[in-house]
Short mmCIF file of C-alpha atoms and ligand atoms in Angstrom, two decimals:
data_model
loop_
_atom_site.label_atom_id
_atom_site.label_comp_id
_atom_site.label_asym_id
_atom_site.label_seq_id
_atom_site.Cartn_x
_atom_site.Cartn_y
_atom_site.Cartn_z
CA MET A 14 -166.78 -95.34 -21.88
CA THR A 15 -168.58 -97.10 -19.04
CA ASN A 16 -172.13 -95.97 -18.21
CA LEU A 17 -172.49 -94.23 -21.55
CA PRO A 18 -175.22 -95.11 -24.01
CA GLN A 19 -174.36 -96.88 -27.26
CA THR A 20 -176.36 -94.48 -29.42
CA MET A 21 -177.31 -90.81 -29.46
CA LYS A 22 -179.64 -88.34 -31.16
CA ALA A 23 -177.86 -86.13 -33.68
CA VAL A 24 -178.50 -83.65 -36.47
CA LEU A 25 -176.50 -84.84 -39.47
CA GLN A 26 -175.19 -83.05 -42.54
CA THR A 27 -176.66 -84.47 -45.71
CA GLY A 28 -174.21 -82.76 -48.08
CA ASP A 29 -170.60 -83.67 -48.74
CA GLY A 30 -167.53 -81.58 -49.57
CA TYR A 31 -168.00 -78.10 -51.03
CA SER A 32 -171.11 -77.01 -52.94
CA GLY A 33 -169.33 -74.47 -55.15
CA THR A 34 -172.02 -71.87 -54.36
CA ALA A 35 -171.71 -68.63 -52.33
CA THR A 36 -175.23 -67.79 -51.20
CA GLY A 37 -174.57 -66.54 -47.66
CA PRO A 38 -175.70 -67.73 -44.21
CA ALA A 39 -179.45 -67.84 -44.87
CA ILE A 40 -181.57 -70.99 -45.11
CA ALA A 41 -185.18 -71.40 -46.21
CA ASP A 42 -185.50 -75.01 -45.01
CA ALA A 43 -182.94 -76.84 -42.88
CA SER A 44 -184.03 -80.19 -44.33
CA ASP A 45 -182.19 -79.14 -47.52
CA TYR A 46 -178.93 -79.68 -45.60
CA LEU A 47 -179.69 -81.62 -42.40
CA GLU A 48 -181.50 -84.71 -41.12
CA SER A 49 -182.23 -86.09 -37.64
CA ALA A 50 -180.86 -89.54 -36.86
CA THR A 51 -179.82 -91.90 -34.11
CA ILE A 52 -176.16 -92.87 -34.51
CA PRO A 53 -173.46 -94.57 -32.40
CA VAL A 54 -171.88 -92.44 -29.67
CA PRO A 55 -168.36 -91.64 -30.97
CA VAL A 56 -165.30 -93.00 -29.17
CA PRO A 57 -162.46 -90.57 -28.41
CA GLY A 58 -159.08 -91.32 -29.97
CA LYS A 59 -155.67 -90.07 -28.90
CA GLY A 60 -155.85 -86.46 -27.68
CA GLN A 61 -159.66 -86.32 -28.09
CA VAL A 62 -162.50 -85.93 -25.61
CA LEU A 63 -166.18 -86.88 -25.68
CA VAL A 64 -168.42 -84.04 -24.45
CA ARG A 65 -171.99 -84.60 -23.24
CA LEU A 66 -173.83 -81.59 -24.62
CA ARG A 67 -175.45 -79.00 -22.36
CA VAL A 68 -176.04 -76.24 -24.93
CA ALA A 69 -174.89 -75.66 -28.52
CA SER A 70 -175.08 -72.34 -30.35
CA VAL A 71 -175.87 -71.60 -33.99
CA ASN A 72 -173.40 -69.28 -35.68
CA PRO A 73 -173.40 -67.97 -39.26
CA SER A 74 -170.33 -70.19 -39.83
CA ASP A 75 -172.51 -73.27 -39.11
CA LEU A 76 -174.91 -72.16 -41.84
CA HIS A 77 -172.13 -71.45 -44.34
CA PHE A 78 -170.72 -74.90 -43.44
CA ILE A 79 -173.86 -77.01 -43.83
CA LYS A 80 -174.38 -75.33 -47.22
CA GLY A 81 -170.87 -76.36 -48.33
CA GLU A 82 -169.71 -72.74 -48.46
CA TYR A 83 -167.22 -72.60 -45.57
CA GLY A 84 -163.42 -72.90 -45.37
CA GLN A 85 -163.48 -76.66 -44.79
CA PRO A 86 -165.37 -79.49 -46.52
CA ARG A 87 -168.50 -81.19 -45.15
CA ILE A 88 -168.45 -84.90 -44.32
CA LYS A 89 -171.82 -86.43 -45.17
CA GLY A 90 -173.48 -88.21 -42.24
CA THR A 91 -171.46 -86.32 -39.59
CA PRO A 92 -173.23 -84.22 -36.93
CA ALA A 93 -173.35 -80.49 -37.75
CA GLY A 94 -172.51 -77.64 -35.36
CA PHE A 95 -169.16 -76.18 -34.37
CA GLU A 96 -169.65 -74.64 -30.92
CA GLY A 97 -171.14 -75.64 -27.59
CA CYS A 98 -170.78 -76.27 -23.89
CA GLY A 99 -170.91 -79.58 -22.06
CA ASP A 100 -169.23 -82.06 -19.73
CA VAL A 101 -166.24 -84.19 -20.65
CA VAL A 102 -167.36 -87.78 -20.06
CA ALA A 103 -164.62 -89.79 -21.81
CA CYS A 104 -161.05 -89.06 -22.84
CA GLY A 105 -158.58 -90.57 -25.29
CA ASP A 106 -154.89 -91.05 -24.46
CA GLY A 107 -153.27 -87.84 -23.32
CA ALA A 108 -156.53 -85.97 -22.67
CA ASP A 109 -157.33 -87.25 -19.15
CA ALA A 110 -156.79 -83.85 -17.52
CA LEU A 111 -160.20 -82.71 -18.83
CA MET A 112 -162.20 -85.68 -17.47
CA GLY A 113 -165.32 -84.49 -15.64
CA GLN A 114 -164.84 -80.82 -16.47
CA ARG A 115 -167.53 -78.52 -17.83
CA VAL A 116 -166.02 -77.02 -20.97
CA ALA A 117 -166.72 -74.61 -23.81
CA PHE A 118 -165.66 -76.35 -27.00
CA VAL A 119 -165.41 -76.13 -30.75
CA ALA A 120 -165.81 -79.46 -32.52
CA GLY A 121 -162.63 -79.63 -34.56
CA GLY A 122 -159.61 -81.67 -35.56
CA PRO A 123 -159.42 -84.90 -37.57
CA GLY A 124 -162.40 -87.19 -36.88
CA ALA A 125 -164.35 -84.57 -34.90
CA SER A 126 -168.11 -85.03 -34.45
CA GLY A 127 -170.26 -81.88 -34.31
CA ALA A 128 -172.02 -80.08 -31.47
CA TRP A 129 -175.63 -80.59 -32.64
CA ALA A 130 -175.84 -84.00 -30.98
CA GLU A 131 -176.18 -85.45 -27.50
CA TYR A 132 -172.42 -86.10 -27.52
CA ALA A 133 -169.68 -84.25 -29.43
CA LEU A 134 -166.14 -85.39 -30.14
CA THR A 135 -163.28 -82.93 -30.37
CA ASP A 136 -159.58 -82.40 -29.74
CA ALA A 137 -158.76 -81.61 -26.12
CA SER A 138 -156.99 -78.49 -27.42
CA MET A 139 -160.38 -77.20 -28.64
CA CYS A 140 -161.87 -77.22 -25.11
CA ILE A 141 -161.76 -74.48 -22.51
CA PRO A 142 -162.64 -75.42 -18.91
CA LEU A 143 -165.34 -73.02 -17.73
CA ARG A 144 -165.43 -70.99 -14.53
CA PRO A 145 -168.46 -71.93 -12.40
CA ASP A 146 -169.81 -68.36 -12.66
CA VAL A 147 -170.14 -68.56 -16.47
CA SER A 148 -173.59 -69.91 -17.41
CA ASP A 149 -174.13 -72.81 -19.82
CA GLU A 150 -175.72 -70.47 -22.37
CA ASP A 151 -172.79 -68.03 -22.24
CA GLY A 152 -170.49 -71.08 -22.26
CA SER A 153 -172.04 -72.25 -25.52
CA ALA A 154 -170.94 -69.06 -27.28
CA GLN A 155 -167.65 -68.53 -25.46
CA ILE A 156 -165.11 -69.19 -28.18
CA VAL A 157 -166.00 -68.24 -31.78
CA ASN A 158 -167.36 -64.72 -31.29
CA PRO A 159 -165.63 -63.64 -28.05
CA LEU A 160 -162.13 -64.62 -29.20
CA THR A 161 -162.78 -63.00 -32.58
CA ALA A 162 -163.95 -59.83 -30.82
CA MET A 163 -160.82 -59.74 -28.67
CA ALA A 164 -158.51 -60.42 -31.63
CA MET A 165 -160.12 -57.88 -33.95
CA ILE A 166 -160.41 -55.06 -31.41
CA ASP A 167 -156.75 -55.73 -30.71
CA ILE A 168 -156.09 -55.04 -34.41
CA ALA A 169 -157.96 -51.74 -34.07
CA GLU A 170 -156.18 -50.82 -30.83
CA LYS A 171 -152.74 -51.45 -32.34
CA ALA A 172 -153.66 -49.45 -35.46
CA GLY A 173 -154.82 -46.50 -33.31
CA GLY A 174 -157.82 -44.29 -34.11
CA ALA A 175 -161.48 -45.14 -34.43
CA VAL A 176 -163.01 -48.37 -35.72
CA VAL A 177 -165.95 -49.01 -38.08
CA ILE A 178 -168.09 -52.08 -37.27
CA SER A 179 -170.66 -53.38 -39.78
CA ALA A 180 -173.58 -55.71 -38.99
CA ALA A 181 -173.27 -54.17 -35.55
CA THR A 182 -176.46 -55.78 -34.21
CA SER A 183 -174.80 -59.20 -34.51
CA GLN A 184 -173.64 -60.86 -31.31
CA LEU A 185 -170.04 -60.25 -32.39
CA GLY A 186 -170.76 -56.63 -33.30
CA LYS A 187 -172.20 -55.97 -29.84
CA LEU A 188 -169.23 -57.62 -28.11
CA MET A 189 -166.85 -55.43 -30.14
CA ILE A 190 -168.73 -52.20 -29.47
CA SER A 191 -168.63 -52.64 -25.71
CA LEU A 192 -165.01 -53.80 -25.78
CA ALA A 193 -163.99 -50.81 -27.91
CA LYS A 194 -165.71 -48.50 -25.43
CA ASP A 195 -163.89 -50.10 -22.49
CA LYS A 196 -160.59 -49.60 -24.32
CA GLY A 197 -161.36 -45.98 -25.23
CA ILE A 198 -161.52 -46.71 -28.98
CA PRO A 199 -164.23 -44.61 -30.70
CA SER A 200 -166.57 -46.79 -32.76
CA ILE A 201 -168.84 -46.17 -35.75
CA ALA A 202 -171.52 -48.87 -35.96
CA MET A 203 -173.34 -49.72 -39.19
CA VAL A 204 -176.80 -51.33 -38.86
CA ARG A 205 -179.68 -52.01 -41.22
CA ARG A 206 -182.48 -51.33 -38.70
CA SER A 207 -183.14 -47.84 -37.29
CA ASP A 208 -184.55 -49.36 -34.07
CA ALA A 209 -181.02 -50.60 -33.32
CA VAL A 210 -179.55 -47.10 -33.09
CA ALA A 211 -180.49 -46.32 -29.48
CA PRO A 212 -179.49 -49.73 -28.00
CA LEU A 213 -176.10 -49.64 -29.73
CA LYS A 214 -175.44 -46.08 -28.55
CA ALA A 215 -176.33 -47.24 -25.04
CA LEU A 216 -173.82 -50.07 -25.46
CA GLY A 217 -171.08 -47.57 -26.27
CA ALA A 218 -171.06 -46.83 -30.02
CA ASP A 219 -170.07 -43.21 -30.71
CA GLU A 220 -171.98 -43.09 -34.00
CA VAL A 221 -174.61 -45.48 -35.40
CA LEU A 222 -175.44 -45.20 -39.11
CA VAL A 223 -178.38 -46.94 -40.77
CA THR A 224 -177.37 -48.55 -44.06
CA THR A 225 -180.85 -48.21 -45.56
CA ASP A 226 -180.67 -44.36 -45.38
CA THR A 227 -180.24 -43.16 -48.96
CA ASP A 228 -177.48 -40.74 -47.92
CA VAL A 229 -175.62 -43.19 -45.66
CA VAL A 230 -172.38 -42.79 -47.64
CA GLU A 231 -172.48 -38.99 -47.23
CA GLN A 232 -173.27 -39.44 -43.52
CA PHE A 233 -170.31 -41.76 -43.19
CA ALA A 234 -168.00 -39.38 -45.08
CA ALA A 235 -168.85 -36.62 -42.59
CA VAL A 236 -168.30 -38.87 -39.57
CA SER A 237 -165.06 -40.15 -41.12
CA ARG A 238 -163.67 -36.63 -41.46
CA THR A 239 -164.21 -36.13 -37.72
CA LEU A 240 -163.35 -39.52 -36.19
CA LYS A 241 -160.78 -40.62 -38.83
CA PRO A 242 -161.37 -44.39 -38.50
CA ILE A 243 -158.36 -46.49 -39.51
CA VAL A 244 -159.82 -50.03 -39.28
CA PHE A 245 -163.11 -51.29 -40.77
CA LEU A 246 -164.17 -54.64 -39.24
CA ASP A 247 -166.63 -55.86 -41.83
CA ALA A 248 -169.02 -58.84 -41.73
CA VAL A 249 -171.10 -57.73 -44.72
CA SER A 250 -168.44 -57.16 -47.42
CA ASP A 251 -170.74 -55.75 -50.12
CA GLN A 252 -170.73 -52.66 -52.35
CA LEU A 253 -171.67 -50.37 -49.48
CA SER A 254 -168.67 -51.71 -47.58
CA GLU A 255 -166.46 -50.71 -50.50
CA GLN A 256 -167.94 -47.20 -50.43
CA ILE A 257 -167.29 -46.95 -46.69
CA PHE A 258 -163.66 -47.99 -47.26
CA VAL A 259 -163.30 -45.43 -50.05
CA HIS A 260 -164.35 -42.69 -47.61
CA MET A 261 -161.89 -43.70 -44.90
CA PRO A 262 -158.61 -41.76 -44.50
CA ASN A 263 -155.04 -42.56 -45.58
CA GLY A 264 -153.72 -45.87 -44.28
CA ALA A 265 -157.21 -47.32 -43.67
CA ARG A 266 -157.61 -51.11 -43.47
CA TRP A 267 -160.74 -52.97 -44.65
CA VAL A 268 -160.76 -56.22 -42.67
CA SER A 269 -163.37 -58.58 -44.14
CA TYR A 270 -164.28 -61.33 -41.68
CA GLY A 271 -167.80 -62.30 -42.84
CA LYS A 272 -170.01 -62.42 -45.92
CA LEU A 273 -173.54 -61.92 -44.64
CA VAL A 274 -174.79 -61.02 -48.12
CA PRO A 275 -173.85 -62.90 -51.30
CA ASP A 276 -173.36 -59.83 -53.58
CA LEU A 277 -169.77 -59.25 -54.58
CA PRO A 278 -168.37 -55.71 -54.32
CA LYS A 279 -166.62 -53.98 -57.21
CA LEU A 280 -163.46 -52.02 -56.36
CA THR A 281 -163.88 -48.45 -57.60
CA GLN A 282 -160.73 -46.69 -56.30
CA MET A 283 -157.70 -48.90 -56.90
CA GLY A 284 -155.48 -45.81 -56.72
CA GLN A 285 -156.21 -45.53 -53.00
CA LEU A 286 -154.31 -48.78 -52.45
CA ILE A 287 -151.30 -47.24 -54.20
CA PHE A 288 -151.35 -43.60 -53.21
CA MET A 289 -153.12 -43.70 -49.81
CA SER A 290 -151.53 -46.91 -48.47
CA LYS A 291 -154.97 -48.45 -47.91
CA ARG A 292 -155.22 -52.21 -47.46
CA ILE A 293 -157.86 -54.91 -47.91
CA GLU A 294 -157.38 -58.03 -45.82
CA GLY A 295 -159.24 -60.90 -44.15
CA PHE A 296 -159.52 -62.26 -40.62
CA TRP A 297 -160.30 -65.89 -39.70
CA LEU A 298 -160.25 -67.02 -36.07
CA THR A 299 -158.93 -70.45 -37.08
CA ARG A 300 -155.78 -68.81 -38.44
CA TRP A 301 -155.49 -66.59 -35.36
CA MET A 302 -155.60 -69.72 -33.16
CA MET A 303 -152.94 -71.43 -35.28
CA THR A 304 -150.58 -68.44 -35.18
CA THR A 305 -151.09 -66.91 -31.72
CA PRO A 306 -148.79 -68.28 -28.97
CA ARG A 307 -150.61 -70.50 -26.42
CA GLU A 308 -149.83 -68.17 -23.51
CA ASP A 309 -151.36 -65.20 -25.35
CA GLN A 310 -154.45 -67.27 -26.17
CA ALA A 311 -154.73 -68.30 -22.51
CA ARG A 312 -154.62 -64.65 -21.43
CA VAL A 313 -157.37 -63.76 -23.94
CA VAL A 314 -159.51 -66.75 -22.82
CA GLY A 315 -159.17 -65.62 -19.19
CA GLU A 316 -160.27 -62.08 -20.08
CA VAL A 317 -163.24 -63.43 -22.09
CA GLN A 318 -164.48 -65.53 -19.17
CA ALA A 319 -164.02 -62.64 -16.74
CA ARG A 320 -166.12 -60.39 -18.99
CA PHE A 321 -168.98 -62.96 -19.12
CA ALA A 322 -168.72 -63.76 -15.41
CA ASP A 323 -169.03 -60.13 -14.28
CA GLY A 324 -171.73 -59.22 -16.81
CA ARG A 325 -169.73 -56.86 -19.06
CA TRP A 326 -170.60 -59.32 -21.87
CA LYS A 327 -173.65 -61.53 -22.28
CA THR A 328 -175.12 -63.78 -24.95
CA ASP A 329 -178.48 -62.57 -26.20
CA ILE A 330 -180.74 -65.54 -26.91
CA ALA A 331 -183.40 -65.24 -29.63
CA ALA A 332 -184.70 -68.83 -29.58
CA ARG A 333 -184.11 -72.20 -27.90
CA LEU A 334 -184.51 -75.40 -29.92
CA PRO A 335 -184.34 -78.98 -28.64
CA LEU A 336 -182.26 -81.28 -30.87
CA ASN A 337 -185.43 -83.04 -32.03
CA ASP A 338 -186.77 -79.77 -33.50
CA VAL A 339 -183.65 -78.46 -35.24
CA VAL A 340 -184.43 -79.75 -38.74
CA SER A 341 -188.06 -78.61 -38.67
CA GLY A 342 -187.58 -75.39 -36.68
CA LEU A 343 -184.16 -73.90 -37.45
CA ALA A 344 -185.13 -71.76 -40.44
CA ASP A 345 -188.00 -70.13 -38.52
CA ALA A 346 -185.93 -69.68 -35.36
CA LEU A 347 -183.25 -67.83 -37.36
CA LYS A 348 -185.81 -65.23 -38.46
CA LYS A 349 -185.50 -63.66 -34.99
CA THR A 350 -182.18 -61.96 -35.66
CA ASP A 351 -181.61 -60.08 -32.40
CA GLY A 352 -179.73 -62.86 -30.59
CA LYS A 353 -178.48 -66.40 -30.91
CA VAL A 354 -180.44 -69.57 -31.59
CA ILE A 355 -179.28 -72.18 -29.11
CA ILE A 356 -179.79 -75.93 -29.14
CA THR A 357 -180.35 -78.18 -26.14
CA PRO A 358 -180.20 -82.00 -26.03
N1 LIG B 417 -163.86 -64.69 -39.63
C1 LIG B 417 -164.06 -65.21 -38.43
O1 LIG B 417 -163.16 -65.81 -37.83
C2 LIG B 417 -165.39 -65.05 -37.79
C3 LIG B 417 -165.59 -65.45 -36.46
C4 LIG B 417 -166.84 -65.24 -35.87
C5 LIG B 417 -167.87 -64.67 -36.61
N2 LIG B 417 -167.64 -64.34 -37.92
C6 LIG B 417 -168.69 -63.68 -38.71
O2 LIG B 417 -169.20 -62.60 -37.96
C7 LIG B 417 -170.50 -62.31 -38.42
C8 LIG B 417 -171.43 -62.13 -37.23
O3 LIG B 417 -171.52 -63.35 -36.53
P1 LIG B 417 -172.51 -63.47 -35.28
O4 LIG B 417 -172.43 -64.84 -34.77
O5 LIG B 417 -172.23 -62.35 -34.34
O6 LIG B 417 -173.92 -63.19 -35.98
P2 LIG B 417 -175.37 -63.32 -35.34
O7 LIG B 417 -175.40 -62.77 -33.98
O8 LIG B 417 -175.86 -64.71 -35.56
O9 LIG B 417 -176.27 -62.35 -36.20
C9 LIG B 417 -176.16 -62.01 -37.52
C10 LIG B 417 -176.53 -60.55 -37.56
O10 LIG B 417 -176.18 -60.05 -38.82
C11 LIG B 417 -177.02 -58.99 -39.11
N3 LIG B 417 -177.04 -58.86 -40.55
C12 LIG B 417 -177.30 -59.81 -41.45
N4 LIG B 417 -177.16 -59.28 -42.69
C13 LIG B 417 -176.84 -57.99 -42.54
C14 LIG B 417 -176.60 -56.92 -43.42
N5 LIG B 417 -176.66 -57.10 -44.74
N6 LIG B 417 -176.30 -55.73 -42.91
C15 LIG B 417 -176.25 -55.53 -41.61
N7 LIG B 417 -176.48 -56.50 -40.71
C16 LIG B 417 -176.77 -57.70 -41.18
C17 LIG B 417 -178.38 -59.32 -38.54
O11 LIG B 417 -178.86 -58.06 -38.23
P3 LIG B 417 -180.37 -57.59 -38.05
O12 LIG B 417 -180.50 -57.52 -36.56
O13 LIG B 417 -180.42 -56.29 -38.71
O14 LIG B 417 -181.25 -58.62 -38.71
C18 LIG B 417 -177.99 -60.23 -37.34
O15 LIG B 417 -178.06 -59.50 -36.15
C19 LIG B 417 -170.88 -63.44 -39.37
O16 LIG B 417 -170.66 -63.02 -40.69
C20 LIG B 417 -169.88 -64.54 -39.03
O17 LIG B 417 -169.65 -65.42 -40.09
C21 LIG B 417 -166.43 -64.51 -38.50
#
C-alpha cells in the first residue's frame, strides 16, 4: 500500500441491516440513506483487491440496498454502491495477478467496501480485467446488467419461442432486446412511455406495447396468439404482469427478476399452473454466478466485452455525478430515466 493516501472520500450507508419495508427503487432524498464522509482507505485481506475508482454506476439494486430492501443486509458506515470500473492498486495474498489491471468489478464478499468511494475493496473473483477497447463508462456497467441479459436470454433461447420483456426502456431491457434480435428470438417489449415505441422497434423489438393504454391486456392477448411467447422476463412484477402471464400460452414461464413498483400482484388463475403447466419463478444474478461453472462464466464475460467493444451494446448515460454531489444530487439525477446515472471520483 505504498504511495496510497491514508484516507478517501466516500458515500456511506446510514442504515443498518434490513428495513422490513418494500417500497421499490425510488428515493426522494438520498440523505435519508446516505452521507458523505472521509474515511480510512481499506486494506485488502487474503484474496481481496483494492480498486482505485474510475467510474461507478447506479443500479436499481443499489437503491433497494441502501433502503434495506435487498437480498443482503446493510452495514452502517460502509460505502454504498455495488458496481464500477477502476484500477487495481493493492492486492491481498493470492490476488497479485490483478495488480495494475483496469477491471470491471462488483464490490462483494466478506469485508467488501462499496464502489461509491475513491477506493473500493472486493474479492479478486468479483473483478473482470477489461479489454482496452471497452470504455470506462461501459466498464462501470459491465457485470450486473450484461451478465443478467446474457443469462436470461439464454433461458428464453433454451425454452424456444418468443420472449416478453417488461420495463423495456431500462438499460437491461435494451440489452436483452438487441441480444434477442441477434439470436433470432422474437421479442414483445412492454414500456410505460409511448415515445419509447419507435426507438425500441429500431433496436429490434418485434412488438412494443404501452402499459398505460387502457386495452393493453387485449393488445397483448392478440400478440400472444400470434407470437406464442413462452418466457416473460419481468422487472415490474405487478398486477399487469400477472395479466400478461395469464394471457401467455401453455407452458409459459413468468420469470420475476425485479420489483420496480411496490404493489403486490394477486394471482387470479391458479388453475393455469396445474392444467397449463405454467410456472412462476425468480432470477438473481448472484445465484447464477454461484451455480454457473467458471468456464461458462468466462465465455459469457468474453462475449459481453466483445459486444461493448464493437458497439453492438452501449451504456446510455443520463447523468454524471462527482462523489461530492451524490448525497445532494442523486434523487434529481435519477429523474432522468433514459440511461444510467454514473459516479466519478
Ligand atoms: N435479478 C437480478 O439479478 C437483476 C440483475 C440486474 C438488474 N435487475 C433488475 O432489472 C431492472 C432493470 O435494471 P436496470 O439497471 O436496467 O434499470 P435502469 O436502466 O436503471 O432503469 C430503470 C428503468 O425502469 C423503467 N421503469 C421503472 N418503473 C417502471 C414501470 N412500472 N413500468 C415500466 N418501466 C418502468 C424506467 O422506465 P421509463 O424510461 O419509462 O421511466 C427506467 O428506464 C431492475 O428492476 C433491477 O433491479 C435484476
